[in-house]
């Protein structure tokens, strides 16, 4: 079957660094995406890794290891506004390879 | 314009009502999606239109009926819903329907079924 696992909650303080892990099991793998969703808001795209390694975009970085079926989102210099849910997502193998989301990690940033 | 718009923002309906949710994008995207999201849960895919043709219907009950009048518009017609259908309904679009491209989400319609 297909599954993505990520921690349900993470708490950190402003200015800190936090890593949100995602492990996946899929019958075919095309890449790992990350989305952020604030309470009451829409999911917004953060990053997509198709190849192994680290992709950096400002304070956020995303890492993928295809051999370990594992990726993570790294958030640096945490700010209060980073408090949100973070979802990893993969395109499923099939006729259209649609996105399926992990269960989400609720990040709380404390002052 | 990198925005997906959805109307209405909020909708309260009875179990015998018929209503429609609307979604629009002007990014030239050829794939559009409906997702259902319950509180504290991830979005669940309901329907995908790729090049204006329904390509995926994730075993959604027939009381939900999608429609894609053109490449910019997506509707979700609701009829005889149940209270458990109360949720946030999200529309999204992407360049194509491969799942490999970024999806742009609208703000959602928060639906309450009484």
PDB file of C-alpha atoms in Angstrom:
ATOM      1  CA  UNK A   1       0.000   0.000   0.000  1.00  0.00           C
ATOM      2  CA  UNK A   2       0.891   3.661   0.042  1.00  0.00           C
ATOM      3  CA  UNK A   3       1.620   5.564   3.238  1.00  0.00           C
ATOM      4  CA  UNK A   4       3.354   8.670   4.483  1.00  0.00           C
ATOM      5  CA  UNK A   5       4.305   9.115   8.122  1.00  0.00           C
ATOM      6  CA  UNK A   6       5.167  12.345   9.856  1.00  0.00           C
ATOM      7  CA  UNK A   7       5.047  13.441  13.499  1.00  0.00           C
ATOM      8  CA  UNK A   8       1.708  14.840  14.580  1.00  0.00           C
ATOM      9  CA  UNK A   9       3.099  17.754  16.602  1.00  0.00           C
ATOM     10  CA  UNK A  10       6.331  19.688  17.006  1.00  0.00           C
ATOM     11  CA  UNK A  11       6.969  22.616  19.342  1.00  0.00           C
ATOM     12  CA  UNK A  12       9.912  25.015  19.206  1.00  0.00           C
ATOM     13  CA  UNK A  13      10.819  28.549  20.250  1.00  0.00           C
ATOM     14  CA  UNK A  14      11.352  31.602  18.106  1.00  0.00           C
ATOM     15  CA  UNK A  15      14.753  31.710  16.473  1.00  0.00           C
ATOM     16  CA  UNK A  16      15.269  27.963  16.769  1.00  0.00           C
ATOM     17  CA  UNK A  17      15.678  25.359  14.025  1.00  0.00           C
ATOM     18  CA  UNK A  18      13.167  22.561  13.601  1.00  0.00           C
ATOM     19  CA  UNK A  19      13.147  19.498  11.369  1.00  0.00           C
ATOM     20  CA  UNK A  20       9.925  17.760  10.305  1.00  0.00           C
ATOM     21  CA  UNK A  21      10.494  14.244   9.039  1.00  0.00           C
ATOM     22  CA  UNK A  22       8.477  12.276   6.515  1.00  0.00           C
ATOM     23  CA  UNK A  23       8.884   8.612   5.652  1.00  0.00           C
ATOM     24  CA  UNK A  24       6.976   7.139   2.771  1.00  0.00           C
ATOM     25  CA  UNK A  25       6.017   3.825   1.250  1.00  0.00           C
ATOM     26  CA  UNK A  26       4.794   3.979  -2.324  1.00  0.00           C
ATOM     27  CA  UNK A  27       4.702   1.529  -5.212  1.00  0.00           C
ATOM     28  CA  UNK A  28       6.250   4.143  -7.486  1.00  0.00           C
ATOM     29  CA  UNK A  29       8.063   7.302  -6.469  1.00  0.00           C
ATOM     30  CA  UNK A  30       8.277  10.556  -8.408  1.00  0.00           C
ATOM     31  CA  UNK A  31       9.165  13.094  -5.750  1.00  0.00           C
ATOM     32  CA  UNK A  32       8.254  14.572  -2.376  1.00  0.00           C
ATOM     33  CA  UNK A  33       6.427  17.868  -1.891  1.00  0.00           C
ATOM     34  CA  UNK A  34       5.842  19.977   1.193  1.00  0.00           C
ATOM     35  CA  UNK A  35       2.837  22.209   1.835  1.00  0.00           C
ATOM     36  CA  UNK A  36       2.133  24.672   4.647  1.00  0.00           C
ATOM     37  CA  UNK A  37      -1.355  25.384   5.929  1.00  0.00           C
ATOM     38  CA  UNK A  38      -2.238  27.997   8.525  1.00  0.00           C
ATOM     39  CA  UNK A  39      -5.387  27.517  10.593  1.00  0.00           C
ATOM     40  CA  UNK A  40      -8.379  28.477   8.471  1.00  0.00           C
ATOM     41  CA  UNK A  41      -6.201  28.956   5.406  1.00  0.00           C
ATOM     42  CA  UNK A  42      -5.391  27.130   2.201  1.00  0.00           C
ATOM     43  CA  UNK A  43      -2.403  24.847   1.733  1.00  0.00           C
ATOM     44  CA  UNK A  44       0.491  26.618   0.041  1.00  0.00           C
ATOM     45  CA  UNK A  45       3.342  24.935  -1.769  1.00  0.00           C
ATOM     46  CA  UNK A  46       6.771  25.091  -0.141  1.00  0.00           C
ATOM     47  CA  UNK A  47       9.052  22.736  -2.045  1.00  0.00           C
ATOM     48  CA  UNK A  48       9.417  19.693  -4.274  1.00  0.00           C
ATOM     49  CA  UNK A  49      12.332  17.247  -4.290  1.00  0.00           C
ATOM     50  CA  UNK A  50      12.587  14.777  -7.151  1.00  0.00           C
ATOM     51  CA  UNK A  51      16.265  13.964  -6.613  1.00  0.00           C
ATOM     52  CA  UNK A  52      18.344  13.175  -3.537  1.00  0.00           C
ATOM     53  CA  UNK A  53      19.812  16.089  -1.671  1.00  0.00           C
ATOM     54  CA  UNK A  54      19.004  19.385  -0.064  1.00  0.00           C
ATOM     55  CA  UNK A  55      16.981  22.180  -1.688  1.00  0.00           C
ATOM     56  CA  UNK A  56      17.173  25.560   0.023  1.00  0.00           C
ATOM     57  CA  UNK A  57      14.629  28.356  -0.288  1.00  0.00           C
ATOM     58  CA  UNK A  58      15.282  31.127   2.178  1.00  0.00           C
ATOM     59  CA  UNK A  59      14.702  29.972   5.742  1.00  0.00           C
ATOM     60  CA  UNK A  60      13.173  26.694   4.563  1.00  0.00           C
ATOM     61  CA  UNK A  61      15.089  23.711   3.184  1.00  0.00           C
ATOM     62  CA  UNK A  62      13.885  20.312   2.093  1.00  0.00           C
ATOM     63  CA  UNK A  63      15.875  17.109   1.896  1.00  0.00           C
ATOM     64  CA  UNK A  64      15.250  13.802   0.167  1.00  0.00           C
ATOM     65  CA  UNK A  65      16.889  10.404   0.384  1.00  0.00           C
ATOM     66  CA  UNK A  66      15.252   8.045  -2.096  1.00  0.00           C
ATOM     67  CA  UNK A  67      17.256   5.048  -0.878  1.00  0.00           C
ATOM     68  CA  UNK A  68      15.896   5.580   2.655  1.00  0.00           C
ATOM     69  CA  UNK A  69      12.361   6.565   1.502  1.00  0.00           C
ATOM     70  CA  UNK A  70      12.771   9.581   3.740  1.00  0.00           C
ATOM     71  CA  UNK A  71      12.656  13.320   3.545  1.00  0.00           C
ATOM     72  CA  UNK A  72      12.511  16.271   5.871  1.00  0.00           C
ATOM     73  CA  UNK A  73      11.599  19.923   5.960  1.00  0.00           C
ATOM     74  CA  UNK A  74      14.029  22.152   7.846  1.00  0.00           C
ATOM     75  CA  UNK A  75      12.831  25.494   9.139  1.00  0.00           C
ATOM     76  CA  UNK A  76      15.481  27.900  10.405  1.00  0.00           C
ATOM     77  CA  UNK A  77      15.236  31.135  12.381  1.00  0.00           C
ATOM     78  CA  UNK A  78      11.716  30.215  13.408  1.00  0.00           C
ATOM     79  CA  UNK A  79       9.152  32.985  13.565  1.00  0.00           C
ATOM     80  CA  UNK A  80       5.739  33.034  15.211  1.00  0.00           C
ATOM     81  CA  UNK A  81       4.134  33.128  11.763  1.00  0.00           C
ATOM     82  CA  UNK A  82       5.638  29.697  11.021  1.00  0.00           C
ATOM     83  CA  UNK A  83       3.090  28.153  13.399  1.00  0.00           C
ATOM     84  CA  UNK A  84       1.027  26.061  10.997  1.00  0.00           C
ATOM     85  CA  UNK A  85       0.426  22.527   9.779  1.00  0.00           C
ATOM     86  CA  UNK A  86       3.004  21.073   7.428  1.00  0.00           C
ATOM     87  CA  UNK A  87       2.126  18.236   5.045  1.00  0.00           C
ATOM     88  CA  UNK A  88       4.443  16.085   3.016  1.00  0.00           C
ATOM     89  CA  UNK A  89       2.878  14.755  -0.184  1.00  0.00           C
ATOM     90  CA  UNK A  90       3.744  12.365  -2.985  1.00  0.00           C
ATOM     91  CA  UNK A  91       2.242  11.752  -6.412  1.00  0.00           C
ATOM     92  CA  UNK A  92       0.734   8.278  -6.385  1.00  0.00           C
ATOM     93  CA  UNK A  93       1.573   5.857  -9.160  1.00  0.00           C
ATOM     94  CA  UNK A  94      -1.455   5.301 -11.333  1.00  0.00           C
ATOM     95  CA  UNK A  95      -3.261   6.705 -14.329  1.00  0.00           C
ATOM     96  CA  UNK A  96      -2.744  10.260 -13.220  1.00  0.00           C
ATOM     97  CA  UNK A  97      -0.288  10.168 -10.300  1.00  0.00           C
ATOM     98  CA  UNK A  98      -2.299  12.437  -8.085  1.00  0.00           C
ATOM     99  CA  UNK A  99      -1.036  13.913  -4.850  1.00  0.00           C
ATOM    100  CA  UNK A 100      -1.647  12.123  -1.600  1.00  0.00           C
ATOM    101  CA  UNK A 101      -0.870  13.921   1.627  1.00  0.00           C
ATOM    102  CA  UNK A 102       0.675  12.785   4.878  1.00  0.00           C
ATOM    103  CA  UNK A 103      -1.353  13.264   8.034  1.00  0.00           C
ATOM    104  CA  UNK A 104       0.329  16.575   8.782  1.00  0.00           C
ATOM    105  CA  UNK A 105       2.583  18.002  11.492  1.00  0.00           C
ATOM    106  CA  UNK A 106       1.264  20.811  13.647  1.00  0.00           C
ATOM    107  CA  UNK A 107       4.153  23.177  14.388  1.00  0.00           C
ATOM    108  CA  UNK A 108       3.781  25.526  17.320  1.00  0.00           C
ATOM    109  CA  UNK A 109       6.351  28.295  17.697  1.00  0.00           C
ATOM    110  CA  UNK A 110       6.573  29.739  21.194  1.00  0.00           C
ATOM    111  CA  UNK A 111       7.908  33.205  22.065  1.00  0.00           C
TER     112      UNK A 111
ATOM    113  CA  UNK B   1      -2.502  36.263 -11.647  1.00  0.00           C
ATOM    114  CA  UNK B   2      -1.502  33.324  -9.445  1.00  0.00           C
ATOM    115  CA  UNK B   3      -4.746  33.038  -7.572  1.00  0.00           C
ATOM    116  CA  UNK B   4      -7.462  30.454  -7.294  1.00  0.00           C
ATOM    117  CA  UNK B   5     -10.762  31.936  -6.163  1.00  0.00           C
ATOM    118  CA  UNK B   6     -13.656  30.090  -4.567  1.00  0.00           C
ATOM    119  CA  UNK B   7     -17.192  31.126  -3.769  1.00  0.00           C
ATOM    120  CA  UNK B   8     -18.886  31.163  -1.416  1.00  0.00           C
ATOM    121  CA  UNK B   9     -16.507  31.366   1.557  1.00  0.00           C
ATOM    122  CA  UNK B  10     -19.081  29.874   3.878  1.00  0.00           C
ATOM    123  CA  UNK B  11     -22.204  27.838   3.167  1.00  0.00           C
ATOM    124  CA  UNK B  12     -24.835  26.467   5.494  1.00  0.00           C
ATOM    125  CA  UNK B  13     -27.366  24.124   3.946  1.00  0.00           C
ATOM    126  CA  UNK B  14     -30.035  21.683   4.963  1.00  0.00           C
ATOM    127  CA  UNK B  15     -30.026  18.063   3.923  1.00  0.00           C
ATOM    128  CA  UNK B  16     -32.692  18.671   1.272  1.00  0.00           C
ATOM    129  CA  UNK B  17     -31.038  21.704  -0.316  1.00  0.00           C
ATOM    130  CA  UNK B  18     -29.226  21.936  -3.628  1.00  0.00           C
ATOM    131  CA  UNK B  19     -26.242  24.253  -3.801  1.00  0.00           C
ATOM    132  CA  UNK B  20     -23.115  24.731  -5.865  1.00  0.00           C
ATOM    133  CA  UNK B  21     -19.536  25.626  -5.053  1.00  0.00           C
ATOM    134  CA  UNK B  22     -17.558  27.567  -7.631  1.00  0.00           C
ATOM    135  CA  UNK B  23     -13.856  27.783  -8.391  1.00  0.00           C
ATOM    136  CA  UNK B  24     -11.949  29.871 -10.920  1.00  0.00           C
ATOM    137  CA  UNK B  25      -8.343  30.226 -12.012  1.00  0.00           C
ATOM    138  CA  UNK B  26      -6.701  32.301 -14.731  1.00  0.00           C
ATOM    139  CA  UNK B  27      -3.219  30.837 -14.707  1.00  0.00           C
ATOM    140  CA  UNK B  28      -3.773  28.735 -17.829  1.00  0.00           C
ATOM    141  CA  UNK B  29      -3.643  25.568 -15.751  1.00  0.00           C
ATOM    142  CA  UNK B  30      -5.120  22.508 -17.400  1.00  0.00           C
ATOM    143  CA  UNK B  31      -5.817  20.456 -14.275  1.00  0.00           C
ATOM    144  CA  UNK B  32      -8.287  21.351 -11.536  1.00  0.00           C
ATOM    145  CA  UNK B  33      -9.119  19.480  -8.365  1.00  0.00           C
ATOM    146  CA  UNK B  34     -11.674  19.259  -5.597  1.00  0.00           C
ATOM    147  CA  UNK B  35     -10.494  18.224  -2.144  1.00  0.00           C
ATOM    148  CA  UNK B  36     -12.405  17.707   1.084  1.00  0.00           C
ATOM    149  CA  UNK B  37     -10.676  18.529   4.359  1.00  0.00           C
ATOM    150  CA  UNK B  38     -11.888  17.770   7.839  1.00  0.00           C
ATOM    151  CA  UNK B  39     -10.454  19.563  10.871  1.00  0.00           C
ATOM    152  CA  UNK B  40      -6.923  18.468  11.793  1.00  0.00           C
ATOM    153  CA  UNK B  41      -6.774  16.134   8.775  1.00  0.00           C
ATOM    154  CA  UNK B  42      -5.012  16.335   5.414  1.00  0.00           C
ATOM    155  CA  UNK B  43      -6.890  17.254   2.229  1.00  0.00           C
ATOM    156  CA  UNK B  44      -8.559  14.232   0.610  1.00  0.00           C
ATOM    157  CA  UNK B  45      -8.831  14.170  -3.152  1.00  0.00           C
ATOM    158  CA  UNK B  46     -12.376  13.971  -4.521  1.00  0.00           C
ATOM    159  CA  UNK B  47     -12.188  14.768  -8.236  1.00  0.00           C
ATOM    160  CA  UNK B  48      -9.616  15.704 -10.854  1.00  0.00           C
ATOM    161  CA  UNK B  49     -10.305  17.344 -14.192  1.00  0.00           C
ATOM    162  CA  UNK B  50      -7.477  17.223 -16.663  1.00  0.00           C
ATOM    163  CA  UNK B  51      -7.941  19.155 -19.903  1.00  0.00           C
ATOM    164  CA  UNK B  52     -11.607  19.602 -18.968  1.00  0.00           C
ATOM    165  CA  UNK B  53     -12.232  15.873 -18.714  1.00  0.00           C
ATOM    166  CA  UNK B  54     -12.946  14.088 -15.468  1.00  0.00           C
ATOM    167  CA  UNK B  55      -9.938  11.865 -14.956  1.00  0.00           C
ATOM    168  CA  UNK B  56     -10.294  10.806 -11.344  1.00  0.00           C
ATOM    169  CA  UNK B  57     -13.310  10.249  -9.154  1.00  0.00           C
ATOM    170  CA  UNK B  58     -12.158   8.884  -5.835  1.00  0.00           C
ATOM    171  CA  UNK B  59     -15.313   6.879  -5.074  1.00  0.00           C
ATOM    172  CA  UNK B  60     -17.162   9.990  -4.008  1.00  0.00           C
ATOM    173  CA  UNK B  61     -20.901   9.628  -3.271  1.00  0.00           C
ATOM    174  CA  UNK B  62     -23.210  10.732  -6.081  1.00  0.00           C
ATOM    175  CA  UNK B  63     -24.606  13.527  -3.931  1.00  0.00           C
ATOM    176  CA  UNK B  64     -21.451  15.376  -5.032  1.00  0.00           C
ATOM    177  CA  UNK B  65     -21.422  16.169  -8.740  1.00  0.00           C
ATOM    178  CA  UNK B  66     -18.499  17.984 -10.371  1.00  0.00           C
ATOM    179  CA  UNK B  67     -18.659  20.066 -13.520  1.00  0.00           C
ATOM    180  CA  UNK B  68     -15.951  21.755 -15.567  1.00  0.00           C
ATOM    181  CA  UNK B  69     -17.615  24.250 -17.956  1.00  0.00           C
ATOM    182  CA  UNK B  70     -14.241  25.391 -19.332  1.00  0.00           C
ATOM    183  CA  UNK B  71     -10.558  25.278 -18.506  1.00  0.00           C
ATOM    184  CA  UNK B  72     -10.837  28.151 -16.008  1.00  0.00           C
ATOM    185  CA  UNK B  73     -13.943  27.117 -14.110  1.00  0.00           C
ATOM    186  CA  UNK B  74     -14.820  24.232 -11.834  1.00  0.00           C
ATOM    187  CA  UNK B  75     -18.088  23.674 -10.021  1.00  0.00           C
ATOM    188  CA  UNK B  76     -19.164  21.212  -7.374  1.00  0.00           C
ATOM    189  CA  UNK B  77     -22.904  20.620  -7.209  1.00  0.00           C
ATOM    190  CA  UNK B  78     -24.271  19.473  -3.876  1.00  0.00           C
ATOM    191  CA  UNK B  79     -27.559  17.684  -3.311  1.00  0.00           C
ATOM    192  CA  UNK B  80     -29.047  15.810  -0.370  1.00  0.00           C
ATOM    193  CA  UNK B  81     -25.897  16.079   1.717  1.00  0.00           C
ATOM    194  CA  UNK B  82     -25.430  14.531   5.132  1.00  0.00           C
ATOM    195  CA  UNK B  83     -24.150  16.253   8.297  1.00  0.00           C
ATOM    196  CA  UNK B  84     -20.896  14.264   7.989  1.00  0.00           C
ATOM    197  CA  UNK B  85     -20.252  16.105   4.715  1.00  0.00           C
ATOM    198  CA  UNK B  86     -19.579  19.256   6.703  1.00  0.00           C
ATOM    199  CA  UNK B  87     -15.970  20.174   5.947  1.00  0.00           C
ATOM    200  CA  UNK B  88     -13.700  22.621   4.164  1.00  0.00           C
ATOM    201  CA  UNK B  89     -13.907  22.110   0.404  1.00  0.00           C
ATOM    202  CA  UNK B  90     -10.758  23.151  -1.387  1.00  0.00           C
ATOM    203  CA  UNK B  91     -10.269  23.739  -5.060  1.00  0.00           C
ATOM    204  CA  UNK B  92      -6.798  23.570  -6.566  1.00  0.00           C
ATOM    205  CA  UNK B  93      -5.197  23.845  -9.973  1.00  0.00           C
ATOM    206  CA  UNK B  94      -1.898  22.839 -11.546  1.00  0.00           C
ATOM    207  CA  UNK B  95      -0.216  23.046 -14.924  1.00  0.00           C
ATOM    208  CA  UNK B  96      -1.227  19.497 -15.756  1.00  0.00           C
ATOM    209  CA  UNK B  97      -2.687  16.474 -14.055  1.00  0.00           C
ATOM    210  CA  UNK B  98       0.502  14.502 -13.511  1.00  0.00           C
ATOM    211  CA  UNK B  99       0.772  15.311  -9.811  1.00  0.00           C
ATOM    212  CA  UNK B 100       4.355  16.426 -10.411  1.00  0.00           C
ATOM    213  CA  UNK B 101       3.652  20.135 -10.472  1.00  0.00           C
ATOM    214  CA  UNK B 102       2.883  22.579  -7.702  1.00  0.00           C
ATOM    215  CA  UNK B 103      -0.791  22.777  -6.861  1.00  0.00           C
ATOM    216  CA  UNK B 104      -2.302  26.172  -6.172  1.00  0.00           C
ATOM    217  CA  UNK B 105      -5.134  26.051  -3.671  1.00  0.00           C
ATOM    218  CA  UNK B 106      -8.062  28.386  -3.258  1.00  0.00           C
ATOM    219  CA  UNK B 107      -9.131  29.609   0.184  1.00  0.00           C
ATOM    220  CA  UNK B 108     -11.869  27.006   0.400  1.00  0.00           C
ATOM    221  CA  UNK B 109     -15.562  26.928   1.128  1.00  0.00           C
ATOM    222  CA  UNK B 110     -16.465  26.008   4.674  1.00  0.00           C
ATOM    223  CA  UNK B 111     -19.606  23.924   4.385  1.00  0.00           C
ATOM    224  CA  UNK B 112     -21.967  23.143   7.229  1.00  0.00           C
ATOM    225  CA  UNK B 113     -24.791  20.681   6.650  1.00  0.00           C
ATOM    226  CA  UNK B 114     -27.593  20.850   9.175  1.00  0.00           C
TER     227      UNK B 114
END
